[in-house]
Structures are given as structure tokens and as C-alpha cells.
XYZ file of C-alpha atoms in Angstrom:
427
model
C 33.113 -69.087 144.684
C 34.836 -68.403 141.342
C 36.152 -64.867 140.803
C 35.268 -63.660 137.300
C 36.973 -60.685 135.599
C 33.754 -58.676 136.003
C 33.585 -59.450 139.745
C 37.221 -58.417 140.062
C 36.498 -55.094 138.293
C 33.578 -54.394 140.646
C 35.801 -55.172 143.650
C 38.515 -52.759 142.435
C 35.888 -50.099 141.705
C 34.293 -50.417 145.172
C 37.726 -50.392 146.818
C 38.747 -47.147 145.068
C 35.470 -45.454 146.018
C 35.918 -46.478 149.667
C 39.504 -45.226 149.689
C 38.445 -41.841 148.291
C 35.662 -41.454 150.876
C 38.074 -42.341 153.696
C 40.635 -39.899 152.262
C 38.026 -37.107 152.276
C 37.162 -37.717 155.936
C 40.800 -37.991 157.036
C 41.744 -34.889 155.030
C 38.937 -32.907 156.666
C 39.919 -34.055 160.150
C 43.603 -33.245 159.609
C 42.781 -29.823 158.144
C 40.531 -28.898 161.078
C 43.176 -30.046 163.609
C 45.875 -27.994 161.843
C 43.601 -24.932 161.685
C 42.834 -25.100 165.408
C 46.318 -25.902 166.729
C 48.877 -23.788 164.834
C 49.190 -20.142 163.779
C 47.415 -18.780 160.700
C 50.714 -18.266 158.865
C 51.918 -21.809 159.621
C 48.522 -23.219 158.572
C 48.787 -21.378 155.239
C 52.258 -22.872 154.699
C 50.911 -26.342 155.518
C 47.974 -25.819 153.153
C 50.230 -24.823 150.260
C 52.423 -27.885 150.792
C 49.677 -30.472 151.301
C 47.799 -29.183 148.226
C 50.769 -30.327 146.138
C 49.326 -33.855 146.476
C 46.153 -32.708 144.705
C 48.133 -30.720 142.148
C 50.284 -33.748 141.268
C 47.204 -35.958 140.843
C 45.450 -33.422 138.598
C 48.624 -32.951 136.536
C 48.882 -36.733 136.097
C 45.354 -36.703 134.711
C 46.019 -33.648 132.546
C 49.000 -35.349 130.876
C 46.568 -38.020 129.624
C 43.669 -35.831 128.478
C 45.081 -34.366 125.230
C 46.249 -37.657 123.660
C 43.100 -39.416 124.921
C 40.723 -36.841 123.393
C 42.635 -36.810 120.094
C 42.982 -40.567 119.628
C 39.487 -41.568 120.778
C 37.726 -38.764 118.883
C 39.574 -39.421 115.606
C 38.921 -43.163 115.866
C 35.288 -42.528 116.817
C 34.660 -40.265 113.807
C 36.503 -42.623 111.464
C 34.259 -45.447 112.704
C 31.143 -43.298 112.194
C 32.230 -43.267 108.589
C 30.688 -40.151 107.052
C 29.859 -36.480 107.531
C 26.111 -37.107 107.834
C 26.596 -39.405 110.854
C 28.861 -36.852 112.540
C 26.339 -34.090 111.795
C 23.439 -36.169 113.108
C 25.114 -37.032 116.414
C 26.616 -33.546 116.742
C 23.189 -31.979 116.220
C 21.633 -34.173 118.915
C 24.526 -33.422 121.255
C 24.360 -29.635 120.837
C 20.566 -29.683 121.124
C 20.864 -31.538 124.441
C 23.709 -29.326 125.698
C 21.994 -26.018 125.044
C 18.678 -27.234 126.473
C 20.418 -28.493 129.630
C 22.413 -25.250 129.935
C 19.273 -23.124 129.597
C 17.425 -25.148 132.255
C 20.433 -24.944 134.610
C 20.770 -21.175 134.167
C 17.024 -20.719 134.628
C 17.068 -22.820 137.795
C 19.841 -20.699 139.304
C 17.916 -17.541 138.448
C 14.708 -18.945 139.954
C 16.179 -19.958 143.327
C 18.288 -16.833 143.860
C 15.168 -14.695 143.269
C 12.976 -16.921 145.412
C 15.335 -17.232 148.412
C 17.138 -13.833 148.073
C 20.352 -14.880 149.903
C 22.071 -11.551 149.122
C 19.386 -9.245 150.539
C 20.450 -7.541 153.783
C 23.999 -8.957 153.675
C 26.600 -7.158 155.823
C 29.422 -5.988 153.513
C 31.606 -4.339 156.177
C 33.972 -7.306 156.712
C 34.529 -8.204 153.059
C 38.151 -8.242 151.850
C 37.783 -6.595 148.426
C 41.456 -7.054 147.501
C 40.894 -10.803 147.135
C 38.796 -10.159 144.012
C 41.628 -8.455 142.107
C 43.106 -11.644 140.616
C 39.763 -12.887 139.298
C 38.654 -9.494 137.996
C 41.919 -9.163 136.035
C 41.009 -12.221 133.947
C 37.635 -10.915 132.780
C 39.051 -9.016 129.804
C 39.343 -12.203 127.742
C 35.735 -13.288 128.318
C 33.624 -12.102 125.393
C 31.668 -13.656 122.525
C 34.250 -12.448 119.983
C 37.138 -13.969 121.929
C 35.196 -17.199 122.343
C 34.705 -17.521 118.566
C 38.397 -16.823 117.960
C 39.363 -19.265 120.693
C 37.501 -22.174 119.081
C 39.988 -22.600 116.215
C 43.531 -23.616 117.205
C 46.559 -21.839 115.757
C 48.511 -25.030 116.384
C 47.383 -28.457 117.504
C 50.623 -28.786 119.475
C 49.901 -25.549 121.346
C 46.333 -26.710 122.025
C 47.587 -30.042 123.369
C 50.305 -28.397 125.452
C 47.712 -26.198 127.188
C 44.928 -28.855 127.288
C 42.503 -26.682 125.298
C 39.851 -29.373 124.909
C 37.606 -27.415 122.541
C 40.496 -26.662 120.166
C 41.627 -30.301 120.237
C 38.039 -31.325 119.438
C 37.943 -29.024 116.379
C 41.246 -30.375 115.002
C 40.253 -33.984 115.752
C 36.918 -33.588 113.942
C 38.685 -32.343 110.794
C 41.337 -35.076 111.077
C 38.708 -37.800 111.649
C 36.498 -36.647 108.764
C 39.507 -36.569 106.435
C 40.495 -40.081 107.545
C 36.949 -41.333 106.976
C 36.851 -39.723 103.505
C 40.126 -41.387 102.394
C 38.852 -44.806 103.498
C 40.840 -48.069 103.531
C 44.161 -46.433 102.642
C 44.443 -44.847 106.140
C 43.156 -47.843 108.112
C 46.661 -48.559 109.502
C 46.764 -44.994 110.929
C 43.285 -45.321 112.470
C 44.135 -48.760 113.882
C 47.360 -47.339 115.332
C 45.455 -44.503 117.041
C 42.908 -47.046 118.323
C 45.693 -49.104 119.935
C 47.219 -45.912 121.346
C 43.886 -44.970 122.963
C 43.762 -48.361 124.698
C 47.289 -47.830 126.039
C 46.228 -44.432 127.417
C 43.117 -45.945 129.015
C 45.393 -48.499 130.696
C 47.418 -45.564 132.021
C 44.169 -44.256 133.524
C 44.037 -47.261 135.850
C 47.534 -46.482 137.086
C 46.806 -42.771 137.577
C 43.549 -43.436 139.449
C 45.528 -45.201 142.179
C 46.692 -41.721 143.193
C 43.120 -40.348 143.443
C 42.697 -40.910 147.232
C 46.030 -39.157 147.889
C 44.995 -36.210 145.694
C 41.594 -35.898 147.369
C 43.213 -36.102 150.822
C 45.588 -33.230 149.959
C 42.852 -31.056 148.444
C 40.466 -31.399 151.415
C 43.172 -31.047 154.103
C 44.552 -27.924 152.373
C 41.185 -26.157 152.349
C 40.169 -26.949 155.932
C 43.611 -25.936 157.243
C 43.011 -22.299 156.244
C 39.225 -22.037 156.502
C 37.316 -21.858 159.759
C 34.454 -24.197 158.923
C 32.244 -22.964 161.777
C 32.751 -19.301 160.837
C 32.038 -20.020 157.182
C 28.922 -21.976 158.115
C 27.518 -19.051 160.137
C 28.495 -16.264 157.725
C 27.464 -18.015 154.535
C 24.636 -20.180 155.831
C 21.956 -18.475 153.727
C 24.044 -18.292 150.532
C 25.359 -21.858 150.717
C 22.018 -23.257 151.888
C 20.194 -21.569 148.998
C 22.817 -22.804 146.553
C 22.473 -26.380 147.846
C 18.701 -26.219 147.377
C 19.241 -25.078 143.788
C 21.930 -27.649 142.917
C 19.928 -30.446 144.597
C 16.921 -29.506 142.466
C 19.130 -29.710 139.379
C 20.271 -33.190 140.423
C 16.647 -34.264 140.853
C 15.790 -32.967 137.373
C 18.833 -34.632 135.757
C 18.147 -37.976 137.453
C 14.429 -37.850 136.558
C 15.298 -37.079 132.934
C 17.723 -39.999 133.074
C 14.984 -42.361 134.241
C 12.650 -41.069 131.507
C 15.148 -41.878 128.747
C 17.193 -44.750 130.216
C 14.496 -46.351 132.420
C 15.986 -48.854 134.891
C 19.454 -48.548 133.294
C 19.767 -45.130 134.982
C 20.345 -46.939 138.282
C 23.196 -48.894 136.678
C 24.666 -45.648 135.284
C 24.616 -43.983 138.709
C 26.457 -46.966 140.212
C 29.028 -46.789 137.419
C 29.824 -43.109 137.930
C 29.998 -43.043 141.743
C 33.800 -43.048 141.708
C 34.146 -40.238 139.096
C 31.556 -38.184 140.996
C 33.443 -38.504 144.291
C 36.799 -37.686 142.668
C 35.303 -34.583 141.005
C 33.712 -33.591 144.326
C 36.935 -34.034 146.300
C 39.302 -32.369 143.821
C 36.808 -29.716 142.519
C 37.877 -30.729 139.015
C 35.577 -32.411 136.507
C 38.606 -32.507 134.187
C 40.340 -34.838 136.665
C 37.804 -37.599 135.968
C 37.625 -37.296 132.167
C 39.647 -40.494 131.492
C 37.913 -42.467 134.259
C 34.477 -41.316 133.074
C 35.348 -42.393 129.517
C 36.171 -45.872 130.797
C 33.053 -46.196 132.983
C 30.672 -45.061 130.217
C 32.106 -47.661 127.846
C 31.664 -50.307 130.549
C 28.098 -49.075 130.985
C 27.507 -50.023 127.358
C 27.821 -46.779 125.392
C 29.764 -47.448 122.192
C 33.308 -46.123 122.224
C 32.727 -44.037 119.085
C 29.850 -42.206 120.838
C 31.762 -41.699 124.109
C 34.832 -40.400 122.271
C 32.685 -37.916 120.330
C 30.246 -36.800 123.041
C 32.430 -36.441 126.115
C 34.975 -33.932 124.736
C 32.100 -31.831 123.376
C 30.315 -32.076 126.711
C 33.341 -30.802 128.607
C 33.225 -27.665 126.467
C 29.487 -27.126 126.079
C 27.684 -28.984 128.873
C 28.719 -27.737 132.329
C 25.329 -27.904 134.063
C 26.555 -27.251 137.611
C 28.665 -24.278 136.531
C 25.761 -22.838 134.529
C 23.419 -22.948 137.530
C 26.068 -21.337 139.760
C 26.770 -18.476 137.336
C 23.279 -16.983 137.349
C 22.912 -17.701 141.066
C 26.196 -15.972 142.011
C 25.757 -13.008 139.618
C 22.296 -12.115 140.901
C 23.388 -12.795 144.511
C 26.090 -10.107 144.165
C 23.534 -7.713 142.655
C 21.213 -8.336 145.626
C 24.042 -7.735 148.109
C 24.838 -4.341 146.556
C 21.190 -3.366 146.111
C 21.361 -3.383 142.298
C 17.867 -3.990 140.941
C 17.670 -6.302 137.922
C 14.251 -6.585 136.296
C 13.122 -9.820 134.646
C 14.084 -8.633 131.158
C 17.618 -7.770 132.287
C 17.983 -11.116 134.040
C 16.846 -12.997 130.913
C 19.359 -11.010 128.849
C 22.031 -11.954 131.393
C 21.005 -15.589 131.035
C 21.344 -15.507 127.230
C 24.735 -13.758 127.421
C 25.920 -16.469 129.836
C 24.699 -19.145 127.393
C 27.110 -17.818 124.766
C 30.128 -16.513 126.683
C 30.474 -19.450 129.070
C 31.046 -22.141 126.424
C 34.517 -23.582 126.159
C 35.659 -22.410 129.611
C 36.524 -25.857 130.973
C 40.283 -25.263 130.832
C 40.199 -21.822 132.501
C 41.240 -21.827 136.204
C 38.289 -20.803 138.438
C 36.328 -20.417 135.201
C 32.927 -19.868 136.836
C 34.243 -16.967 138.924
C 35.887 -15.365 135.889
C 32.643 -15.507 133.918
C 30.626 -14.180 136.887
C 33.055 -11.246 137.186
C 32.715 -10.536 133.451
C 28.915 -10.612 133.661
C 28.956 -8.248 136.654
C 31.009 -5.799 134.594
C 28.588 -6.010 131.651
C 25.516 -5.309 133.808
C 26.961 -2.578 136.059
C 27.195 -4.802 139.124
C 30.327 -4.076 141.254
C 32.998 -6.573 140.119
C 34.588 -6.435 143.586
C 31.476 -8.291 144.736
C 33.327 -11.445 143.672
C 35.079 -11.113 147.049
C 31.738 -11.978 148.689
C 31.728 -15.501 147.296
C 35.471 -16.273 147.218
C 35.639 -17.689 150.800
C 32.874 -20.212 150.119
C 33.582 -20.796 146.417
C 35.688 -23.941 146.948
C 32.792 -25.711 148.668
C 30.359 -24.607 145.945
C 32.868 -25.816 143.352
C 32.805 -29.306 144.864
C 29.090 -29.594 144.131
C 29.138 -27.945 140.712
C 32.073 -30.122 139.524
C 30.221 -33.295 140.503
C 27.085 -31.954 138.785
C 29.051 -31.311 135.586
C 30.161 -34.965 135.621
C 26.605 -36.223 136.153
C 25.289 -34.018 133.324
C 27.910 -35.221 130.842
C 27.494 -38.873 131.795
C 23.734 -38.575 131.286
C 24.017 -36.708 127.959
C 26.497 -39.256 126.560
C 24.389 -42.223 127.687
C 21.124 -40.864 126.279
C 22.604 -39.873 122.898
C 24.337 -43.268 122.803
C 20.971 -44.987 123.316
C 19.352 -42.837 120.603
C 22.096 -43.798 118.149
C 21.805 -47.468 119.041
C 18.058 -47.313 118.340
C 18.697 -45.413 115.098
C 21.144 -48.095 113.907
C 18.683 -50.849 114.846
C 15.889 -49.115 112.889
C 18.141 -48.702 109.820
C 19.079 -52.419 109.905
C 15.381 -53.334 110.195
C 14.555 -51.155 107.148
C 17.361 -52.748 105.112
């Protein structure tokens, strides 16, 4: 049997996915053994050291993100050719993002009210001091600060700190200016195009470290967390959350089949590896380059992927959105704070605005939840209730964010392809 390049790619893809799954299992086993055989202090030391593997992997990915977003987005906009095309695609993208965010927030609100996981919770054993670090970060979360944060003071500062939304703003201006000048700047655009391909080649090298990173992340968590104790204490909260996030997956996949038909199955196969990496590392940012590559292989034009995906990472975090309303109202339930429907809808709308552009903030969902608690007179120290289980919730919401962005990019890409076909037919 002859081995074609496509067959070889599929073999590499399947091999990486298998390695990551094995790494997750081995990491979990090692973490549980460490937790049950050595002292708590020694286990914490082990956890901090083994997590370095995950940190190194994520940093390898982060070093690629800024140049990848800049080069691909500028080239994509330059290829789109004019402001009207950028406005058309941007309008479709934002329409999709805000609709998806609203549905995700609403779903979280629905399930937390239906299942009431916080009602009757015992608060006597909660370590409130653990919430101090998160609560301290809530000062910077406001609509005014978000608006100010959109525009970069310096593109170099934005790149140095991986502020995706700021890089997107600069790249849009740069790309539009390049498109307006025309043929004169083609050598610059071609140079950036070649640079983006070099960076995508780097992605293949970096992804070889993914199983090691996942192994370190999983082993580090299980070394310091008693899985059985967590399962008993947080069974109702985590179970309710899983019902909510599973429902969101069902909705996203159904919407995918409505718009993409049978191609949705192909898309799901394409993004298995990015989904598992995001799940294992609790970082949707860690799969940005890999997701870019897989969506282009799926058939979405590079100019659409390079425009949609950076925007999606700032505006379309479906899993995080669902978790924010769920966790905020859960804390209110635990402390007996009554929130009528009007107040909850107001909370939902505030979350719609203040949560955009948080992708680069560490433990961003928790920070936003703490800020919302402060706005609606819910005890901020209630964050301590969800901190022990947050890592496991983060695994599911990170994977959901990846699914949501892959779907949004694919659907908008199909719309644009149809639009171009219709325009050619008219001509």
C-alpha cells in the first residue's frame, strides 16, 4: 500500500492524540500514587516541580501566538482587499459571538436555578483565605477598563504580554493600510505570509511536547487533590456543571450539523487533538496554533481563519461564559442571597460586556466571577467554595471554548465561500 502525504498526516495526528490520552492516564495514576504515599508537604513540592512540564509547554506555545496572530491576520486582511469585506466578515463574526455568548450565559443560569447545587451547602470547612488572591484582581474588571484595554499603547508591549485583543486591533489597522496602498506593499505582505508559514512549521515542533505538558499538568493536580474527597464534597456542584456544559456541547454540535451538514463530523475529527490538549492543560490558548492549522486543513480559507480565530479568542469563550453565570449564582445560593429573575438577567448582561477580552488573564473566569459577586452584593470570599474544584471545571470549559471557536470559524468560512460563489455567478 502506497503512503500518501495525506495518509502520513492522519497517522501523525492519530499518534499525537493517542500519546496525549496515554499521558493523561499516566499523569493521573502518578498523581494519585504520590498523593497517597507521601506527606502533604512533599506532595505539594512534587506538584510544583512536575507542573513545570506543563508551564514549559504552554510557554512554548505562547512564544508563537503573538507573531502568528499578527502575520496571519495582516495577510488575511490584505487578501480580503477592502474595508467592506472586513466589515462584512467582522459583522458576521461578532453577531455569532454575541449570540453564542448569550445562549451560553443563559444555559448556565437555567441549570444552576433548576438544579440548585448551592442550596443547603455546608460552609463550615471552607478556607476563605484561598480567595484572597483572586479577589485582589477584581479591581481591574470593569466596562471602562475593558474599553481602555482594547487599544494598545504599544504593539511591542501587547506582543510581549500576549494581549491577543490588542494585537488584533493593531493588525486590523496595519492590514487595512496595506490593502489600501495596494501593489506597492506586496513584498511586505508576501514576506509576512512566508513568516506565518515558518511559524506554523514551528507549531509541529512544539506540539511534540504536548503529551509531556499534559502529563505534568494532570500529575501536578492529582498529587495535591484527594479525588475521592473532592468527588463526595462537590458531587452536586460538579455534576450540575457537567449537565450544563454537556447541554452546551449538544447545542453547539447540533448547530454545527445544521450549518455544516455532514462536514461537521469531519470537523470534529480534525479538532480532536486540540480539544484533548485544551482539556489536559486547561488552556485554550495552548492550542491556538494547532487549531489554526487544523481549520485550514479542514478547508476554511487561511484569510478567514486568520481573521476569525483571534477575534474568537477574545469574544467567543462559550465554556467560560456558561461557567460564569453558573458559579456566580451558585455562590449566591450557598450564602442564601436571593436573586430575582430581573437581577439575574442584569447580571447576565453585565457579564456579556465585562468578560470580553479576558483570554490572557490568569484564572480569568474566577476573576470575573469575583467581580460580579462584588457588584451584586454576593460575598466575594465565596470564590473559596469553587477553588478546590475549579481546575476540573476549567478542563471542560477550555475544551468547550475550542469547540465554539472552531465551529464559529468554520460556519463563517462557509458563509463567505457561498458569498464569493454567488458574486462570481452574478458577474
